[in-house]
Each structure stands twice: as structure tokens, then as C-alpha cells.
Amino acid sequence: MTSVLHARFPELTGSLPRLPLGSGHTPVRALTHLSPASVPIWVKDEGAYGDGGWGGNKVRKLEWLLADALRRERRTVLTVGGLGTNWGLATACYAREYGLHTALALVDQPADDHVRVQLRRLAESGASLHFTHTKTRTIAAVPLLLACYRRPYLIPPGGSNPLGLLGYVEAAFELADQVRTGALPEPTHIVVPVGSGGTVAGLWLGLELAGLTDVTIVAVVVNDTLRLDRPALRRLARRSASLLTHRGAQLPAAVLADRQLLITTEWMGAGYGHPTPAATSAVTTARHRAGLELEPVYTGKAMAALLYMVGAGQLGTGPVLFLNTHGPR
């Protein structure tokens, strides 16, 4: 599959490699049974992205990150996540296909059935699991873990660095193309969960570059262990723009206007991975009324925020787009 960014900026083709892990544009559809008559709700289902055993937003980031690891001739990918990390599992699955070993530093989160099943999958993936328990101990352990492996390649949690962001710069161009061809109306708001910031920061930059500057991203923060405010996300997006420019792309200066990003922390509950009644209800509602499979840590909380904000009239008359970043197959 041809990279949208390479097609848009052909000067990047030789300087910024990408592995084609995905399967083309992810589908969009109206969630008619979730929508009040006055506010159309749509979904862009990122779970359909990825030709291997995993989809979702993780794969878009890995296309760029694993390509860079291979270009640098690294042997092991080291990354970080919670005990039930979707990011870590996706990394292990796709890295293995390209001969790369994965090592995971795992931070504690509340144990439930989802986490227990995920830990079993992580063990079966062939990744080396290092239980570092806390954020502080993980930061201290990373240099030691890097020293344990031959030619390691370090990726931050969620793949949220300037290179990983490019997956959602691409997704924004893809969305703009779907709007242009009439697959969906231009949304006034895009609701997306925020765990490490890369998806939102990439989308923010990508929407601006693609010309969708009237769209507001509603960033539903689900992680209390990282700084995920507007200045931090803007810095991350600008670093990604600088990377593109450094590799040869001719870009206008990134504006990243405040009005294009609305951040809410009201749906996190007690912290990362802690269940909330609203998220549990939203997961059930999305499954039964829209045939949409969500999970309780990220997308359930984002859907809970969307349903409340639409019902309270906080998102106007729409259309509102839900970005479903959940990806198990």
C-alpha cells in the first residue's frame, strides 16, 4: 500500500522509510442507532487497519517506527506499557514478523479479566517481559534493560515520538480524502482517547496540513501518568513537523491553533486502567446499539465522553466523528 505521506510529499520517499503493515483506508460509517436526531455520529474504525493479528492506532505508528529500527539494523525493540498493554502486544506481533525481538517494561495497572487475558497473550507473543511496577522504577530500569540487549531500539510508551506521530498525520490526510469523496460529511468534532498523546498530536498536525482546520479534536485523557496538556501535545506535533522538514518535506509553519484541540480529563476515573461505570455502560451500549467493539481502558471512556457531550449539547449539531483506536483481531 502506498504511503499517503509519500504520495503527498514525494521528497520523503527516500529519506523516511515506512513498512506497509496496514490495509488501506479504514472504513467510516454512520452510527445511526447512537445518534440523536439532531447530531449525526460517525465512526472511523481503526480496528480494521493492519494485515496481521492486530489493528488499531498502534499499527499506523509501527509502520514508521519498525521501518526505522530495521534501517538502523537494530535487533531488539524495547518499549513500555501497562500490564494489559495493547501497544506492547501489537509491537511484539509485528516486530516478530520482521525478525525483531521485543522487550517490554510493564507498569502495574488494576488487574481485571482484560488484563489477565492480555498478559497471557503477551507471554505467548515471545516478547521478554520485565515487570518494573512503577513509573519511577521503569525510568530507572530502562538504561539497564538497554544494556541487556544487542543493538536495542527504544520506543516510548504508545509509540508517541515525532516519528510515530506520522501514522496519524497520514490518517488525517486519509480522512480528508474520505470527506472529499463523500464517504462522510466533514465532522465538526473528532472524539479520540488519549493515552500517550501521539495519536492526538499527529491528528492535530495532520488535519492542519490536510486543510481540515475547522475540525475540533476532543481529546479524552485516560492516563494520569504522563503530561498530556495542550502545550505538551503541541510540542510533540511541532517536533514531528520539524522531522518532516528535516527529511525534505516542504511544509508551511505549523500553527496548531488552540480552538482545534479540546482536552477533557473528566472521564479518567481513579487513574489509568481503573474502570468507570460510564465506560462500562458505553462499551455495552456501543456493542448492542452499533455493533462496535470497544474496551474499558481507552475507547470505552472516550465513548462515554462522546455520548454525554452530545446529549448535553456540548458538541453542537455535528457531525461528530468517533475515532475507534481499539485494534485486537
XYZ file of C-alpha atoms in Angstrom:
329
model
C 0.000 0.000 0.000
C 1.400 3.409 -0.996
C 2.066 5.805 1.846
C -0.266 8.811 1.851
C 2.593 10.986 3.111
C 4.963 9.746 0.402
C 2.311 10.496 -2.215
C 1.699 13.952 -0.766
C 5.400 14.695 -0.232
C 7.364 12.554 -2.720
C 10.592 14.105 -1.492
C 10.226 11.968 1.659
C 10.233 8.647 -0.190
C 13.967 8.063 0.047
C 14.594 9.714 3.397
C 11.759 8.379 5.542
C 11.056 4.643 5.137
C 7.776 3.001 6.066
C 6.658 -0.614 6.342
C 3.247 -1.269 4.739
C 1.621 -3.063 7.665
C -1.871 -1.692 7.086
C -4.654 -2.492 4.673
C -5.616 0.870 3.235
C -8.216 3.410 4.265
C -10.131 2.354 7.372
C -13.912 2.336 6.957
C -16.271 5.073 8.083
C -19.952 4.586 8.843
C -22.838 6.370 10.492
C -23.788 5.155 13.964
C -27.464 5.785 13.380
C -28.661 3.952 16.487
C -26.387 6.025 18.728
C -27.202 9.375 17.179
C -29.847 11.776 18.436
C -31.916 13.066 15.538
C -30.120 16.424 15.686
C -26.495 15.205 15.987
C -25.164 12.658 13.474
C -22.454 10.403 14.950
C -19.952 8.619 12.716
C -17.078 6.243 13.384
C -13.743 5.777 11.658
C -12.886 2.226 12.658
C -9.127 1.938 13.061
C -9.537 -1.644 14.228
C -9.704 -2.597 10.551
C -6.155 -1.302 9.973
C -3.427 -3.919 9.882
C -2.942 -7.107 7.886
C -1.557 -9.129 10.799
C -3.051 -10.108 14.115
C -3.629 -6.568 15.308
C -5.208 -3.377 14.039
C -5.961 -0.014 15.571
C -3.862 3.071 16.021
C -0.798 1.097 17.128
C -0.135 -0.276 13.663
C -0.057 3.129 11.968
C 2.749 4.180 14.334
C 4.646 0.904 13.983
C 4.804 1.307 10.203
C 7.258 4.169 10.704
C 8.986 3.038 13.892
C 9.797 -0.525 12.839
C 10.999 0.718 9.447
C 13.429 2.996 11.271
C 14.584 0.162 13.556
C 15.337 -2.004 10.516
C 17.093 0.880 8.741
C 19.354 1.232 11.779
C 19.948 -2.547 11.830
C 18.658 -2.977 15.363
C 17.901 -6.411 16.795
C 15.571 -5.753 19.747
C 12.761 -3.270 20.255
C 12.361 -2.088 23.855
C 9.167 -0.311 24.811
C 6.948 0.391 27.821
C 3.302 -0.158 28.717
C 0.860 -1.223 31.403
C 0.270 -4.863 32.304
C -2.573 -5.001 29.778
C -0.748 -3.051 27.086
C -2.277 -3.216 23.625
C 0.707 -1.231 22.394
C 3.203 -3.779 23.689
C 1.311 -6.698 22.179
C 1.000 -5.027 18.785
C 4.723 -4.203 18.848
C 5.630 -7.795 19.683
C 3.395 -9.233 16.962
C 4.603 -7.017 14.136
C 8.267 -6.835 15.187
C 8.444 -10.632 15.202
C 7.326 -10.719 11.559
C 10.436 -8.712 10.643
C 12.907 -10.677 12.751
C 12.993 -8.234 15.641
C 12.753 -9.333 19.261
C 10.600 -7.267 21.630
C 11.340 -6.498 25.269
C 8.599 -4.899 27.363
C 8.876 -2.959 30.614
C 5.486 -3.371 32.268
C 3.983 -0.931 34.765
C 1.292 -2.061 37.196
C -2.365 -1.333 36.499
C -5.553 -2.687 38.098
C -5.888 -6.404 37.306
C -9.159 -7.483 35.712
C -10.160 -10.113 33.165
C -8.971 -7.902 30.295
C -5.518 -7.508 31.864
C -5.184 -11.207 32.715
C -6.042 -12.261 29.168
C -3.655 -9.659 27.787
C -0.791 -10.878 29.980
C -1.289 -14.374 28.604
C -1.155 -13.008 25.057
C 1.999 -11.071 25.862
C 3.668 -14.210 27.209
C 2.638 -16.134 24.088
C 3.981 -13.411 21.782
C 7.596 -14.325 22.511
C 8.398 -10.919 23.997
C 10.669 -10.664 27.039
C 8.581 -9.287 29.912
C 10.166 -7.141 32.618
C 7.819 -6.224 35.472
C 9.035 -2.803 36.567
C 5.826 -1.987 38.506
C 6.021 1.814 38.818
C 6.824 4.755 36.557
C 9.847 5.689 38.706
C 11.297 2.179 38.649
C 10.664 1.922 34.910
C 12.602 5.113 34.209
C 15.485 3.766 36.303
C 15.326 0.330 34.649
C 15.313 1.420 31.003
C 19.101 2.136 30.779
C 19.825 -1.226 32.402
C 17.473 -3.020 30.027
C 19.023 -1.311 27.021
C 22.402 -2.639 28.154
C 20.994 -6.190 28.297
C 20.157 -6.429 24.611
C 22.217 -6.344 21.468
C 21.568 -3.298 19.287
C 18.349 -2.207 21.057
C 15.862 0.309 19.676
C 13.934 2.278 22.290
C 10.333 3.326 21.601
C 8.426 5.424 24.166
C 5.016 4.320 25.504
C 2.422 4.134 22.758
C 4.993 4.928 20.068
C 4.392 8.614 20.785
C 7.507 10.275 19.442
C 7.877 12.523 16.367
C 8.321 9.538 14.068
C 5.412 7.508 15.452
C 3.141 10.560 15.100
C 3.403 10.289 11.332
C 0.887 7.444 11.426
C -1.805 9.923 12.402
C -0.591 12.670 10.135
C -1.309 10.094 7.432
C -4.677 9.209 8.957
C -5.692 12.877 8.808
C -4.881 13.034 5.081
C -6.843 9.803 4.650
C -9.828 11.305 6.461
C -9.635 14.453 4.325
C -9.755 12.254 1.220
C -12.821 10.413 2.568
C -14.554 13.738 3.203
C -13.631 14.971 -0.273
C -15.023 11.842 -1.961
C -18.261 11.944 0.052
C -17.667 8.868 2.230
C -18.699 11.008 5.204
C -19.541 14.657 5.849
C -16.825 16.879 7.289
C -17.069 16.497 11.065
C -17.179 19.441 13.424
C -15.558 17.335 16.164
C -13.422 14.192 16.348
C -13.534 12.356 19.693
C -10.453 10.264 20.478
C -8.941 8.715 23.632
C -5.516 9.947 24.756
C -3.132 7.529 26.444
C 0.326 8.691 25.382
C -0.519 11.646 23.123
C 0.823 10.500 19.762
C -2.489 9.840 18.054
C -3.927 13.224 19.000
C -0.738 15.208 18.288
C -0.358 13.544 14.879
C -4.019 14.116 14.078
C -3.753 17.779 15.117
C -0.805 18.356 12.791
C -2.273 16.236 10.002
C -5.665 17.943 9.988
C -3.947 21.308 9.622
C -1.725 20.098 6.775
C -4.726 18.463 5.078
C -6.808 21.646 5.287
C -9.406 20.445 7.811
C -8.827 23.398 10.110
C -12.466 23.811 11.163
C -12.453 20.444 12.937
C -12.015 20.349 16.714
C -10.342 17.305 18.270
C -11.944 16.281 21.573
C -9.087 14.582 23.412
C -10.383 12.324 26.208
C -7.414 11.763 28.527
C -7.300 8.287 30.114
C -3.741 8.289 31.503
C -2.690 10.175 34.620
C 0.993 9.135 34.479
C 2.052 11.363 31.563
C 1.756 15.071 30.850
C -0.958 15.328 28.202
C -1.951 19.003 28.207
C -2.128 21.312 25.191
C 1.474 22.670 25.429
C 2.915 19.139 25.656
C 0.864 17.892 22.697
C 1.703 20.999 20.666
C 5.430 20.480 21.304
C 5.149 16.887 20.177
C 3.289 17.853 16.997
C 5.825 20.571 16.165
C 8.708 18.155 16.658
C 7.032 15.870 14.124
C 6.651 18.783 11.684
C 10.356 19.566 12.170
C 11.212 15.936 11.417
C 9.290 16.108 8.145
C 11.024 19.347 7.207
C 14.447 17.953 8.131
C 13.826 14.917 5.921
C 12.951 17.155 2.954
C 9.226 17.950 3.038
C 8.227 21.472 2.066
C 5.759 22.416 4.819
C 4.176 25.663 5.936
C 4.881 26.648 9.536
C 2.612 24.702 11.871
C 0.021 26.926 13.594
C -1.786 24.287 15.710
C -4.495 26.671 16.901
C -5.947 26.279 20.395
C -9.509 26.093 19.037
C -8.627 22.866 17.195
C -7.991 20.917 20.402
C -10.333 20.456 23.366
C -8.914 18.351 26.219
C -11.021 16.720 28.921
C -9.766 14.730 31.921
C -13.222 14.213 33.433
C -13.652 10.622 32.207
C -10.473 9.024 33.568
C -11.866 7.881 36.907
C -9.308 6.948 39.571
C -6.487 6.715 37.040
C -5.050 4.740 34.155
C -6.711 1.370 33.777
C -9.246 1.952 36.553
C -12.787 1.046 35.452
C -15.607 3.569 35.497
C -19.353 2.878 35.399
C -19.738 5.307 32.495
C -17.130 3.465 30.400
C -18.633 0.070 31.207
C -22.050 1.335 30.135
C -20.638 2.916 26.963
C -18.917 -0.325 25.923
C -22.216 -2.202 26.304
C -24.214 0.490 24.509
C -21.781 0.630 21.574
C -21.836 -3.156 21.189
C -25.595 -3.605 21.380
C -26.740 -0.496 19.522
C -23.966 -0.022 16.977
C -22.112 -3.347 16.643
C -18.951 -1.548 17.737
C -16.439 -3.409 19.910
C -14.678 -1.160 22.404
C -12.580 -1.811 25.529
C -12.732 -0.277 29.012
C -9.349 1.462 29.291
C -9.327 3.798 26.261
C -12.220 3.689 23.846
C -14.919 2.967 26.438
C -14.046 6.144 28.317
C -13.892 8.154 25.088
C -17.295 6.839 24.006
C -18.731 7.694 27.433
C -17.482 11.257 26.965
C -18.933 11.454 23.455
C -22.391 10.227 24.480
C -22.560 12.643 27.399
C -21.233 15.659 25.488
C -23.565 15.069 22.550
C -26.540 14.618 24.863
C -25.635 17.794 26.775
C -25.346 19.810 23.576
C -21.629 20.484 24.121
C -20.639 19.445 20.580
C -23.236 21.452 18.689
C -25.152 19.840 15.878
C -22.247 17.808 14.462
C -21.486 15.682 12.600
C -19.317 14.145 15.338
C -16.728 11.508 14.425
C -15.581 8.845 16.903
C -12.071 7.538 16.200
C -12.122 3.908 17.313
C -8.487 3.170 18.116
C -9.183 -0.336 19.516
C -7.403 -2.972 17.490
C -7.478 -6.684 18.524
C -8.476 -9.085 15.779
